[in-house]
C-alpha atoms as a PDB file:
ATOM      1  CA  UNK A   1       0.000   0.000   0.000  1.00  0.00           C
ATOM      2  CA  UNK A   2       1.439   3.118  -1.015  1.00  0.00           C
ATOM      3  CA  UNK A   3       2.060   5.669   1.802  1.00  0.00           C
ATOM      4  CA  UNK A   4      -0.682   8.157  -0.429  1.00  0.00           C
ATOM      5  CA  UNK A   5      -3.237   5.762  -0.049  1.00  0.00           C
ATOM      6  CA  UNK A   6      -2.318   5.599   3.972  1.00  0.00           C
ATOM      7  CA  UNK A   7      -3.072   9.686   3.829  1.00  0.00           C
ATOM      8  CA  UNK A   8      -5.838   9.259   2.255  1.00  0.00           C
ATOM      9  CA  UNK A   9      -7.507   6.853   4.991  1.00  0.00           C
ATOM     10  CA  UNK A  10      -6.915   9.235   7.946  1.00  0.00           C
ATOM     11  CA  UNK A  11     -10.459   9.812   9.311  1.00  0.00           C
ATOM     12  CA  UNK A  12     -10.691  13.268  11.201  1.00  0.00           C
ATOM     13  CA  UNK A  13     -14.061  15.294  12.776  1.00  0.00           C
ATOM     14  CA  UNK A  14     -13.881  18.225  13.417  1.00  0.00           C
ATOM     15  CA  UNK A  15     -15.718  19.272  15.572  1.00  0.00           C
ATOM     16  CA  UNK A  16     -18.006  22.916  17.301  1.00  0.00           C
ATOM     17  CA  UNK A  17     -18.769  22.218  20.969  1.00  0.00           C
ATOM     18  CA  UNK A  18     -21.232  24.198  23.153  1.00  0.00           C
ATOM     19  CA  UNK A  19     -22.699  27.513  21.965  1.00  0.00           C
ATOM     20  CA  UNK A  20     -19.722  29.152  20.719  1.00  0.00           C
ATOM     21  CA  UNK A  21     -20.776  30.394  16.995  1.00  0.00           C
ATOM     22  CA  UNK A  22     -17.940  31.170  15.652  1.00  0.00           C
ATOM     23  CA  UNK A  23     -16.732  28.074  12.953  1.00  0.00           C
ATOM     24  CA  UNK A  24     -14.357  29.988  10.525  1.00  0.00           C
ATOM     25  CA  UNK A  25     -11.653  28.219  11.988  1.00  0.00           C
ATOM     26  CA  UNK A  26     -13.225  24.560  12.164  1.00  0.00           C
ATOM     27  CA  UNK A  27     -14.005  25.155   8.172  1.00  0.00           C
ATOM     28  CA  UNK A  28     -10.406  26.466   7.648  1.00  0.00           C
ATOM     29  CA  UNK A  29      -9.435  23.586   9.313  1.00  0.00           C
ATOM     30  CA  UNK A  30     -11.821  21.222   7.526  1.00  0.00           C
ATOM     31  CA  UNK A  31     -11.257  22.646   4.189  1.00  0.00           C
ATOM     32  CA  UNK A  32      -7.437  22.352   4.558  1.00  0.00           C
ATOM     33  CA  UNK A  33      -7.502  18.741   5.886  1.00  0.00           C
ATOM     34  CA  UNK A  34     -10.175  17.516   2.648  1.00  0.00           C
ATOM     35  CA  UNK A  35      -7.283  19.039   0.690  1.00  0.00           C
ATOM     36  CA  UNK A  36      -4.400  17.471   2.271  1.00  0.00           C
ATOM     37  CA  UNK A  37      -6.349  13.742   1.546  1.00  0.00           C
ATOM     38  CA  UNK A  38      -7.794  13.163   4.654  1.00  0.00           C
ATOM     39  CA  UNK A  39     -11.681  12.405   5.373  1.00  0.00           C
ATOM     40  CA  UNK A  40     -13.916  14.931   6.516  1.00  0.00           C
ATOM     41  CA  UNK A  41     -16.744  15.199   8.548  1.00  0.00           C
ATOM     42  CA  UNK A  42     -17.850  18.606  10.057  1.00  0.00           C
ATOM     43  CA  UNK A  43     -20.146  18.321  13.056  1.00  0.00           C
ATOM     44  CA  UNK A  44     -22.365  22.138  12.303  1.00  0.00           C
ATOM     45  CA  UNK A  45     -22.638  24.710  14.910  1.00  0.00           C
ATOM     46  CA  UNK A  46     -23.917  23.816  18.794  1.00  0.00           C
ATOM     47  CA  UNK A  47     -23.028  19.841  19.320  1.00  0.00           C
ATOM     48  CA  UNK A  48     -23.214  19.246  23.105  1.00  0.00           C
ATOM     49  CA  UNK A  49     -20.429  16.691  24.199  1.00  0.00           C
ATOM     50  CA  UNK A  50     -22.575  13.796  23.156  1.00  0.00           C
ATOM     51  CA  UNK A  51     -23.292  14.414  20.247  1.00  0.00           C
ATOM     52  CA  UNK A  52     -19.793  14.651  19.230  1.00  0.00           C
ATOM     53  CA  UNK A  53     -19.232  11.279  21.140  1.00  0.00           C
ATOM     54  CA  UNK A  54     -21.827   9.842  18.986  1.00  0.00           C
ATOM     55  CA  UNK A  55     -20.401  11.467  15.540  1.00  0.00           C
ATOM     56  CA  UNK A  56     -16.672  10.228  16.479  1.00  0.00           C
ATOM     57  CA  UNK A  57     -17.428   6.547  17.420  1.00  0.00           C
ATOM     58  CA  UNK A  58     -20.329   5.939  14.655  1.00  0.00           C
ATOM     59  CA  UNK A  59     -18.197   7.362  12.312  1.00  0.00           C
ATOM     60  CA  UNK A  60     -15.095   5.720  13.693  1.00  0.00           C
ATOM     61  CA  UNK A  61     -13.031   8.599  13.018  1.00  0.00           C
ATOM     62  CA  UNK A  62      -8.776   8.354  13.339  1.00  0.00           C
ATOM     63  CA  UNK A  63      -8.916  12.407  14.777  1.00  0.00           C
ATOM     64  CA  UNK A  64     -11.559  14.566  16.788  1.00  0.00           C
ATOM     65  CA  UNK A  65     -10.723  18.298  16.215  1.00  0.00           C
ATOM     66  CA  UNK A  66     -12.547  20.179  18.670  1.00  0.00           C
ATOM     67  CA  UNK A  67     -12.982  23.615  17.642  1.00  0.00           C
ATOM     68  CA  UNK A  68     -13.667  25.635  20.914  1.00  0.00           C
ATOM     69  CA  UNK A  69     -13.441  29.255  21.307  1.00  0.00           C
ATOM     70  CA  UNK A  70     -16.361  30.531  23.931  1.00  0.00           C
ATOM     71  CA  UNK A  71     -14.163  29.665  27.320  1.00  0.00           C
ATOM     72  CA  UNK A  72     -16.070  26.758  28.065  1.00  0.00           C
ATOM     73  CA  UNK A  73     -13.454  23.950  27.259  1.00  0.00           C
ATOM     74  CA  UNK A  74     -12.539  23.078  30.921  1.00  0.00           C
ATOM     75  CA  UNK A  75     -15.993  21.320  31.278  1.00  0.00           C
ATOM     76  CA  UNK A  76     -16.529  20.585  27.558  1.00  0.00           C
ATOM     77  CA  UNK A  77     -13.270  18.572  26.555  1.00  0.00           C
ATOM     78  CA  UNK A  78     -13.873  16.711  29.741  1.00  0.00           C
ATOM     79  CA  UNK A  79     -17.421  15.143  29.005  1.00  0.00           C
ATOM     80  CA  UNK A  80     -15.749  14.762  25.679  1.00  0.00           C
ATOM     81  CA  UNK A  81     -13.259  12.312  26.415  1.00  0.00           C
ATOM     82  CA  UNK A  82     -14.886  10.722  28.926  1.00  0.00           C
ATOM     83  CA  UNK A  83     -17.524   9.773  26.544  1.00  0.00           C
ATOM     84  CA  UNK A  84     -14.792   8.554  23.831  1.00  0.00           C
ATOM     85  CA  UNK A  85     -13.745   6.580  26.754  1.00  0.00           C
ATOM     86  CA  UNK A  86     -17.044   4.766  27.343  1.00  0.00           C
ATOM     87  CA  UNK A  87     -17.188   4.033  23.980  1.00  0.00           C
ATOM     88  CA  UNK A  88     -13.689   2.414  24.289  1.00  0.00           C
ATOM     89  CA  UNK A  89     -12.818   4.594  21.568  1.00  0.00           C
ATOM     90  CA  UNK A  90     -10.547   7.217  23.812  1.00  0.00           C
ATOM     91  CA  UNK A  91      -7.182   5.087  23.269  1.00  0.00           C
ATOM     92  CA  UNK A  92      -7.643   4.764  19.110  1.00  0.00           C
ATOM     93  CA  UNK A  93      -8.838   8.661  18.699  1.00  0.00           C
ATOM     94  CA  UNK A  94      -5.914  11.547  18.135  1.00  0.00           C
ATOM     95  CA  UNK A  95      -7.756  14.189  20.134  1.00  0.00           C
ATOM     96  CA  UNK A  96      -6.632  17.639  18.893  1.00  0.00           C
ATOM     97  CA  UNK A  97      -8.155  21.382  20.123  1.00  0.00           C
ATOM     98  CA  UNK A  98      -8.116  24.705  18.616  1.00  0.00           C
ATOM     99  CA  UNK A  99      -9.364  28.159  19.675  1.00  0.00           C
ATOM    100  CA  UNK A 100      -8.466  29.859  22.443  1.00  0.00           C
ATOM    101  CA  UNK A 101      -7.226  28.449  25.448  1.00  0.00           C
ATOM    102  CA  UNK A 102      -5.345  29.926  27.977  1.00  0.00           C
ATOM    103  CA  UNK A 103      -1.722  28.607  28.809  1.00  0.00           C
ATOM    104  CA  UNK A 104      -2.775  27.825  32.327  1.00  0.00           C
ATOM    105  CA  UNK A 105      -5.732  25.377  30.966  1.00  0.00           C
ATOM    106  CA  UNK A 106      -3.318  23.451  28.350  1.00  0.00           C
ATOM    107  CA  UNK A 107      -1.889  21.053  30.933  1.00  0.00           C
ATOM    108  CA  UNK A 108      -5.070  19.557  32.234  1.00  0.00           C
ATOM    109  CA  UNK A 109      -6.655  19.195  28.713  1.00  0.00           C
ATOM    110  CA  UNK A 110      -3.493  16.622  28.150  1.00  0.00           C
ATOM    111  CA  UNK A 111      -3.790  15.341  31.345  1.00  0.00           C
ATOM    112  CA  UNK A 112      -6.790  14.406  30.006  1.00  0.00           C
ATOM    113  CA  UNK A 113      -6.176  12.270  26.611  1.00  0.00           C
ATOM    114  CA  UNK A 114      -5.996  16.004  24.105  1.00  0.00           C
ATOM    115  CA  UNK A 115      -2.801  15.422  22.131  1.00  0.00           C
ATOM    116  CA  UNK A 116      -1.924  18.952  20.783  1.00  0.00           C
ATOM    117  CA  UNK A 117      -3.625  22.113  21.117  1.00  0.00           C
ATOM    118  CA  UNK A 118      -3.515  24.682  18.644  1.00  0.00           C
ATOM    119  CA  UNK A 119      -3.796  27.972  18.991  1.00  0.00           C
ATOM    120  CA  UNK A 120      -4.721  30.999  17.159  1.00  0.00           C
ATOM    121  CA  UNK A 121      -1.971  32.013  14.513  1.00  0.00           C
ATOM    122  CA  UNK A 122      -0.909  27.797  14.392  1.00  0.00           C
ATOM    123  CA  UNK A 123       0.023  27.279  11.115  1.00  0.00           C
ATOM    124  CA  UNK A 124      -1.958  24.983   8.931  1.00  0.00           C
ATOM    125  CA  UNK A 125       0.857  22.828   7.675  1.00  0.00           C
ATOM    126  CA  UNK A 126       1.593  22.557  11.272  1.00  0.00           C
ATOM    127  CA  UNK A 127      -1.437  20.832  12.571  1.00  0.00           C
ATOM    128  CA  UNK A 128      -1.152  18.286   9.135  1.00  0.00           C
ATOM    129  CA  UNK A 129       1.521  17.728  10.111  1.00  0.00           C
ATOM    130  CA  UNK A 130       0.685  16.630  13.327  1.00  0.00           C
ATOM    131  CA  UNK A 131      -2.003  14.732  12.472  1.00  0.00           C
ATOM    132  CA  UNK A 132       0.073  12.715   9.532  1.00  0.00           C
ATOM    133  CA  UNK A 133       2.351  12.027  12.081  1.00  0.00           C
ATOM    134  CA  UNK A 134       0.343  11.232  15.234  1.00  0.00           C
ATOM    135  CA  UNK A 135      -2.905   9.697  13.512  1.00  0.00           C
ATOM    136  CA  UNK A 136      -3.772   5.883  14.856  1.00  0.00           C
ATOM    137  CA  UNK A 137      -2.147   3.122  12.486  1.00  0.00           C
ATOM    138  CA  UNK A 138      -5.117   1.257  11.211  1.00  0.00           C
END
């Protein structure tokens, strides 16, 4: 199997969480993964924690980008992962977030199963690259 055809199998969601509105980030980010080969699937606007769950595991998605940019990641990511977890799906799931999250919140969110988190100003290639590099073998 070439190693194209491996890119091209990387499953990733990404993912809006709680009532933040703002997704011109998570469709950067969406629009930039589709056109570095991966699969994507864009949850829409206002997904509570389960409903991501749901979307990750029924899909059985590689990668979870959670787009979060309203504050409320410190109890979002949380019912996030536990949920993956339930599922059994936490240890096979690269777990990335984006938006804005203070420096002081970054070290429980790992704690916690998130892999990366990326910023604002990240650079695209960045978090591909990440992701190529990171993203479950099949």
């Amino acid at each position: 199997m070439s190693s194209e055809q491996e890119q091209e199998s990387i499953r990733c969601l990404v993912a809006k969480v709680g009532l933040d509105g703002h997704d011109r980030g998570a469709h950067v980010i969406a629009r930039a993964f589709r056109d570095a080969g991966f699969e994507v699937i864009y949850s829409g606007l206002h997904k509570a924690p389960e409903e991501i769950v749901q979307a990750a595991v029924q899909e059985d998605v590689d990668v979870l980008g959670i787009s979060i940019l309203s504050g409320a990641h410190d109890t979002l990511v949380p019912k996030i992962m536990d949920g993956l977890e339930e599922y059994g799906a936490k240890e096979d799931t690269l777990v990335l977030a984006g938006g804005v999250i203070p420096d002081e919140d970054r070290d429980e969110l790992k704690e916690l199963g998130v892999a990366e988190i990326f910023g604002p100003g990240t650079s695209i290639e960045e978090t591909i690259e990440f992701v190529r590099e990171n993203a479950p073998e099949r």
